[in-house]
mmCIF file of C-alpha atoms in Angstrom:
data_model
loop_
_atom_site.group_PDB
_atom_site.id
_atom_site.type_symbol
_atom_site.label_atom_id
_atom_site.label_comp_id
_atom_site.label_asym_id
_atom_site.label_seq_id
_atom_site.Cartn_x
_atom_site.Cartn_y
_atom_site.Cartn_z
ATOM 1 C CA UNK A 1 -5.798 -8.347 -10.430
ATOM 2 C CA UNK A 2 -2.060 -9.101 -10.707
ATOM 3 C CA UNK A 3 -1.161 -6.322 -13.008
ATOM 4 C CA UNK A 4 2.033 -8.234 -14.017
ATOM 5 C CA UNK A 5 0.013 -10.965 -15.522
ATOM 6 C CA UNK A 6 -2.271 -8.436 -17.109
ATOM 7 C CA UNK A 7 -0.144 -5.908 -18.728
ATOM 8 C CA UNK A 8 1.947 -7.180 -21.669
ATOM 9 C CA UNK A 9 4.560 -5.356 -23.758
ATOM 10 C CA UNK A 10 2.903 -7.046 -26.938
ATOM 11 C CA UNK A 11 0.325 -5.497 -28.905
ATOM 12 C CA UNK A 12 -3.107 -6.773 -28.368
ATOM 13 C CA UNK A 13 -2.187 -9.099 -25.582
ATOM 14 C CA UNK A 14 -3.217 -6.684 -22.696
ATOM 15 C CA UNK A 15 -6.689 -6.311 -24.281
ATOM 16 C CA UNK A 16 -7.026 -10.147 -24.529
ATOM 17 C CA UNK A 17 -6.159 -10.599 -20.878
ATOM 18 C CA UNK A 18 -8.609 -7.981 -19.845
ATOM 19 C CA UNK A 19 -11.336 -9.598 -22.166
ATOM 20 C CA UNK A 20 -10.483 -13.210 -20.374
ATOM 21 C CA UNK A 21 -10.639 -11.304 -16.957
ATOM 22 C CA UNK A 22 -13.843 -9.541 -17.386
ATOM 23 C CA UNK A 23 -15.572 -12.687 -19.192
ATOM 24 C CA UNK A 24 -14.562 -14.867 -16.204
ATOM 25 C CA UNK A 25 -15.751 -12.389 -13.660
ATOM 26 C CA UNK A 26 -19.195 -11.793 -15.461
ATOM 27 C CA UNK A 27 -19.450 -15.656 -15.440
ATOM 28 C CA UNK A 28 -18.595 -16.287 -11.768
ATOM 29 C CA UNK A 29 -19.918 -13.005 -10.568
ATOM 30 C CA UNK A 30 -16.627 -11.985 -8.870
ATOM 31 C CA UNK A 31 -15.696 -8.763 -7.419
ATOM 32 C CA UNK A 32 -12.654 -7.394 -9.476
ATOM 33 C CA UNK A 33 -10.052 -5.842 -7.232
ATOM 34 C CA UNK A 34 -7.317 -3.750 -9.032
ATOM 35 C CA UNK A 35 -4.588 -2.960 -6.705
ATOM 36 C CA UNK A 36 -2.194 -0.116 -7.528
ATOM 37 C CA UNK A 37 -4.844 0.657 -10.255
ATOM 38 C CA UNK A 38 -3.255 4.000 -11.309
ATOM 39 C CA UNK A 39 -0.866 1.811 -13.498
ATOM 40 C CA UNK A 40 -3.629 0.315 -15.406
ATOM 41 C CA UNK A 41 -6.198 3.285 -15.420
ATOM 42 C CA UNK A 42 -3.365 6.003 -15.807
ATOM 43 C CA UNK A 43 -3.858 9.191 -17.935
ATOM 44 C CA UNK A 44 -3.792 8.885 -21.598
ATOM 45 C CA UNK A 45 -1.032 10.639 -23.196
ATOM 46 C CA UNK A 46 -0.641 12.933 -26.135
ATOM 47 C CA UNK A 47 0.616 10.600 -29.255
ATOM 48 C CA UNK A 48 4.342 11.028 -29.738
ATOM 49 C CA UNK A 49 5.145 7.515 -30.693
ATOM 50 C CA UNK A 50 3.607 4.029 -31.304
ATOM 51 C CA UNK A 51 4.001 3.138 -27.616
ATOM 52 C CA UNK A 52 1.602 6.208 -26.601
ATOM 53 C CA UNK A 53 -0.642 4.982 -29.247
ATOM 54 C CA UNK A 54 -1.080 1.581 -28.048
ATOM 55 C CA UNK A 55 -1.258 2.806 -24.276
ATOM 56 C CA UNK A 56 -4.164 4.976 -25.387
ATOM 57 C CA UNK A 57 -5.767 2.007 -27.188
ATOM 58 C CA UNK A 58 -5.327 -0.025 -24.201
ATOM 59 C CA UNK A 59 -6.903 2.598 -21.841
ATOM 60 C CA UNK A 60 -9.844 2.917 -24.253
ATOM 61 C CA UNK A 61 -10.509 -0.684 -24.213
ATOM 62 C CA UNK A 62 -10.190 -1.101 -20.379
ATOM 63 C CA UNK A 63 -12.851 1.879 -20.458
ATOM 64 C CA UNK A 64 -15.204 -0.011 -22.726
ATOM 65 C CA UNK A 65 -14.812 -2.993 -20.536
ATOM 66 C CA UNK A 66 -15.522 -1.325 -17.235
ATOM 67 C CA UNK A 67 -18.861 0.317 -19.048
ATOM 68 C CA UNK A 68 -19.929 -3.291 -19.994
ATOM 69 C CA UNK A 69 -19.092 -5.102 -16.742
ATOM 70 C CA UNK A 70 -22.126 -5.090 -14.549
ATOM 71 C CA UNK A 71 -20.411 -6.600 -11.443
ATOM 72 C CA UNK A 72 -18.641 -4.739 -8.632
ATOM 73 C CA UNK A 73 -14.958 -3.481 -9.132
ATOM 74 C CA UNK A 74 -12.657 -2.154 -6.458
ATOM 75 C CA UNK A 75 -9.677 0.095 -7.366
ATOM 76 C CA UNK A 76 -7.076 0.869 -4.895
ATOM 77 C CA UNK A 77 -4.285 3.523 -5.406
ATOM 78 C CA UNK A 78 -2.306 6.114 -3.565
ATOM 79 C CA UNK A 79 -2.077 8.222 -6.588
ATOM 80 C CA UNK A 80 -5.814 9.041 -7.625
ATOM 81 C CA UNK A 81 -4.446 11.963 -9.545
ATOM 82 C CA UNK A 82 -2.745 9.737 -11.995
ATOM 83 C CA UNK A 83 -6.229 8.423 -12.951
ATOM 84 C CA UNK A 84 -7.567 9.312 -16.373
ATOM 85 C CA UNK A 85 -10.386 11.729 -15.729
ATOM 86 C CA UNK A 86 -12.666 9.206 -18.164
ATOM 87 C CA UNK A 87 -12.240 6.539 -15.558
ATOM 88 C CA UNK A 88 -12.792 8.847 -12.712
ATOM 89 C CA UNK A 89 -16.164 10.068 -14.042
ATOM 90 C CA UNK A 90 -17.352 6.435 -14.183
ATOM 91 C CA UNK A 91 -16.611 5.506 -10.733
ATOM 92 C CA UNK A 92 -19.597 5.647 -8.481
ATOM 93 C CA UNK A 93 -17.957 6.039 -5.147
ATOM 94 C CA UNK A 94 -14.414 7.377 -4.195
ATOM 95 C CA UNK A 95 -13.417 6.557 -0.703
ATOM 96 C CA UNK A 96 -10.456 8.506 0.579
ATOM 97 C CA UNK A 97 -8.765 6.867 3.587
ATOM 98 C CA UNK A 98 -6.697 9.702 5.267
ATOM 99 C CA UNK A 99 -3.510 9.313 6.979
ATOM 100 C CA UNK A 100 -4.244 8.140 10.511
ATOM 101 C CA UNK A 101 -4.429 10.652 13.086
ATOM 102 C CA UNK A 102 -2.982 10.239 16.623
ATOM 103 C CA UNK A 103 -6.030 8.113 17.744
ATOM 104 C CA UNK A 104 -5.937 6.063 14.964
ATOM 105 C CA UNK A 105 -2.263 5.423 15.454
ATOM 106 C CA UNK A 106 -2.845 4.464 18.988
ATOM 107 C CA UNK A 107 -5.600 1.921 17.866
ATOM 108 C CA UNK A 108 -3.342 0.514 15.197
ATOM 109 C CA UNK A 109 -0.377 -0.064 17.490
ATOM 110 C CA UNK A 110 -2.290 -1.569 20.114
ATOM 111 C CA UNK A 111 -4.087 -4.016 17.742
ATOM 112 C CA UNK A 112 -1.186 -4.706 15.235
ATOM 113 C CA UNK A 113 0.065 -7.889 16.932
ATOM 114 C CA UNK A 114 -2.034 -11.203 17.242
ATOM 115 C CA UNK A 115 -3.060 -11.879 20.717
ATOM 116 C CA UNK A 116 -0.669 -14.748 20.983
ATOM 117 C CA UNK A 117 2.386 -12.578 20.184
ATOM 118 C CA UNK A 118 4.796 -12.443 23.063
ATOM 119 C CA UNK A 119 5.156 -8.936 24.051
ATOM 120 C CA UNK A 120 7.241 -7.188 26.633
ATOM 121 C CA UNK A 121 4.814 -5.274 29.171
ATOM 122 C CA UNK A 122 6.666 -1.898 29.214
ATOM 123 C CA UNK A 123 6.371 -1.142 25.478
ATOM 124 C CA UNK A 124 5.348 2.503 25.171
ATOM 125 C CA UNK A 125 2.649 2.380 22.689
ATOM 126 C CA UNK A 126 1.600 5.952 23.456
ATOM 127 C CA UNK A 127 5.262 7.168 22.521
ATOM 128 C CA UNK A 128 5.295 5.178 19.428
ATOM 129 C CA UNK A 129 1.713 6.679 18.419
ATOM 130 C CA UNK A 130 2.554 10.301 19.279
ATOM 131 C CA UNK A 131 6.133 10.447 17.997
ATOM 132 C CA UNK A 132 5.870 8.786 14.597
ATOM 133 C CA UNK A 133 3.321 9.921 12.085
ATOM 134 C CA UNK A 134 2.982 6.424 10.047
ATOM 135 C CA UNK A 135 0.319 5.150 7.815
ATOM 136 C CA UNK A 136 -1.193 1.896 8.740
ATOM 137 C CA UNK A 137 0.964 -0.382 6.279
ATOM 138 C CA UNK A 138 4.143 1.385 7.883
ATOM 139 C CA UNK A 139 2.867 0.334 11.343
ATOM 140 C CA UNK A 140 2.248 -3.218 10.119
ATOM 141 C CA UNK A 141 5.558 -3.582 8.409
ATOM 142 C CA UNK A 142 7.396 -2.416 11.470
ATOM 143 C CA UNK A 143 5.326 -4.725 13.722
ATOM 144 C CA UNK A 144 6.276 -7.717 11.521
ATOM 145 C CA UNK A 145 9.881 -6.790 11.319
ATOM 146 C CA UNK A 146 10.107 -6.301 14.965
ATOM 147 C CA UNK A 147 8.675 -9.961 15.557
ATOM 148 C CA UNK A 148 11.430 -11.192 13.177
ATOM 149 C CA UNK A 149 13.951 -9.534 15.271
ATOM 150 C CA UNK A 150 12.755 -10.763 18.676
ATOM 151 C CA UNK A 151 12.392 -14.182 17.274
ATOM 152 C CA UNK A 152 15.927 -13.984 16.239
ATOM 153 C CA UNK A 153 16.980 -12.832 19.738
ATOM 154 C CA UNK A 154 14.694 -15.691 21.232
ATOM 155 C CA UNK A 155 12.813 -13.098 23.211
ATOM 156 C CA UNK A 156 9.320 -11.403 23.491
ATOM 157 C CA UNK A 157 8.860 -8.180 21.299
ATOM 158 C CA UNK A 158 10.384 -5.259 23.239
ATOM 159 C CA UNK A 159 10.535 -1.730 22.511
ATOM 160 C CA UNK A 160 14.242 -2.050 21.082
ATOM 161 C CA UNK A 161 12.983 -4.305 18.388
ATOM 162 C CA UNK A 162 9.957 -1.930 17.577
ATOM 163 C CA UNK A 163 12.334 0.968 17.406
ATOM 164 C CA UNK A 164 14.848 -0.721 15.284
ATOM 165 C CA UNK A 165 12.327 -2.019 12.886
ATOM 166 C CA UNK A 166 10.725 1.311 12.846
ATOM 167 C CA UNK A 167 14.048 3.040 11.870
ATOM 168 C CA UNK A 168 14.458 0.454 9.053
ATOM 169 C CA UNK A 169 11.068 1.044 7.809
ATOM 170 C CA UNK A 170 11.504 4.697 7.766
ATOM 171 C CA UNK A 171 14.913 4.326 5.959
ATOM 172 C CA UNK A 172 13.259 2.716 3.055
ATOM 173 C CA UNK A 173 11.542 6.022 2.132
ATOM 174 C CA UNK A 174 14.883 7.770 2.734
ATOM 175 C CA UNK A 175 13.890 9.204 6.132
ATOM 176 C CA UNK A 176 16.684 9.318 8.593
ATOM 177 C CA UNK A 177 15.912 9.552 12.162
ATOM 178 C CA UNK A 178 17.869 11.493 14.891
ATOM 179 C CA UNK A 179 18.340 11.233 18.350
ATOM 180 C CA UNK A 180 15.828 13.648 19.090
ATOM 181 C CA UNK A 181 13.220 11.731 17.158
ATOM 182 C CA UNK A 182 13.845 8.610 19.637
ATOM 183 C CA UNK A 183 14.083 10.753 22.744
ATOM 184 C CA UNK A 184 14.533 8.803 25.822
ATOM 185 C CA UNK A 185 14.686 5.409 23.500
ATOM 186 C CA UNK A 186 17.469 6.365 21.437
ATOM 187 C CA UNK A 187 19.820 3.778 22.515
ATOM 188 C CA UNK A 188 17.092 1.172 22.000
ATOM 189 C CA UNK A 189 17.043 1.830 18.452
ATOM 190 C CA UNK A 190 20.654 1.105 17.622
ATOM 191 C CA UNK A 191 21.331 -2.216 15.732
ATOM 192 C CA UNK A 192 21.792 -5.077 18.080
ATOM 193 C CA UNK A 193 20.397 -2.980 20.903
ATOM 194 C CA UNK A 194 16.940 -4.762 20.557
ATOM 195 C CA UNK A 195 15.490 -4.597 23.951
ATOM 196 C CA UNK A 196 18.417 -4.402 26.011
ATOM 197 C CA UNK A 197 18.629 -1.368 28.509
#
């Protein structure tokens, strides 16, 4: 579900969109996937104004549609605590994907690049996995950005590209890495150093 296409600021439009989605899904036997589902399945609020009233009406309508739908729905969120309890009670399975441990990060780093991606042979995968506790999506974003840096340099992906991309990825969430974080590779993480020793 593209939530931007579902949720509307106009009264009744969200319900109309949901009705159309569930009707089409029932007809086509589709699997419904709601990404960032906490936005749509969020907690109902105490009514203080008309906005709260309509939000609660939308939640009640969605609850009704989910009850009626006999197909498969998959909801993805990083904020299960924001779900309305009424929705949580109706979920058959809740599968938590924990933050990757060291072994999972090793596997993610070693498999994140397609086989045809040119890589320098001296990339320290063990250092990347052990030093930086990243989610799978952060590892993927770092790899994609490193590949763009390498392509811009006309070179194979090198440790410098990865560290520069990693520094940028963590900066998005406000984390500033220090010299100690990069250890022996500190100079490679500087802008423009991309792989040069």
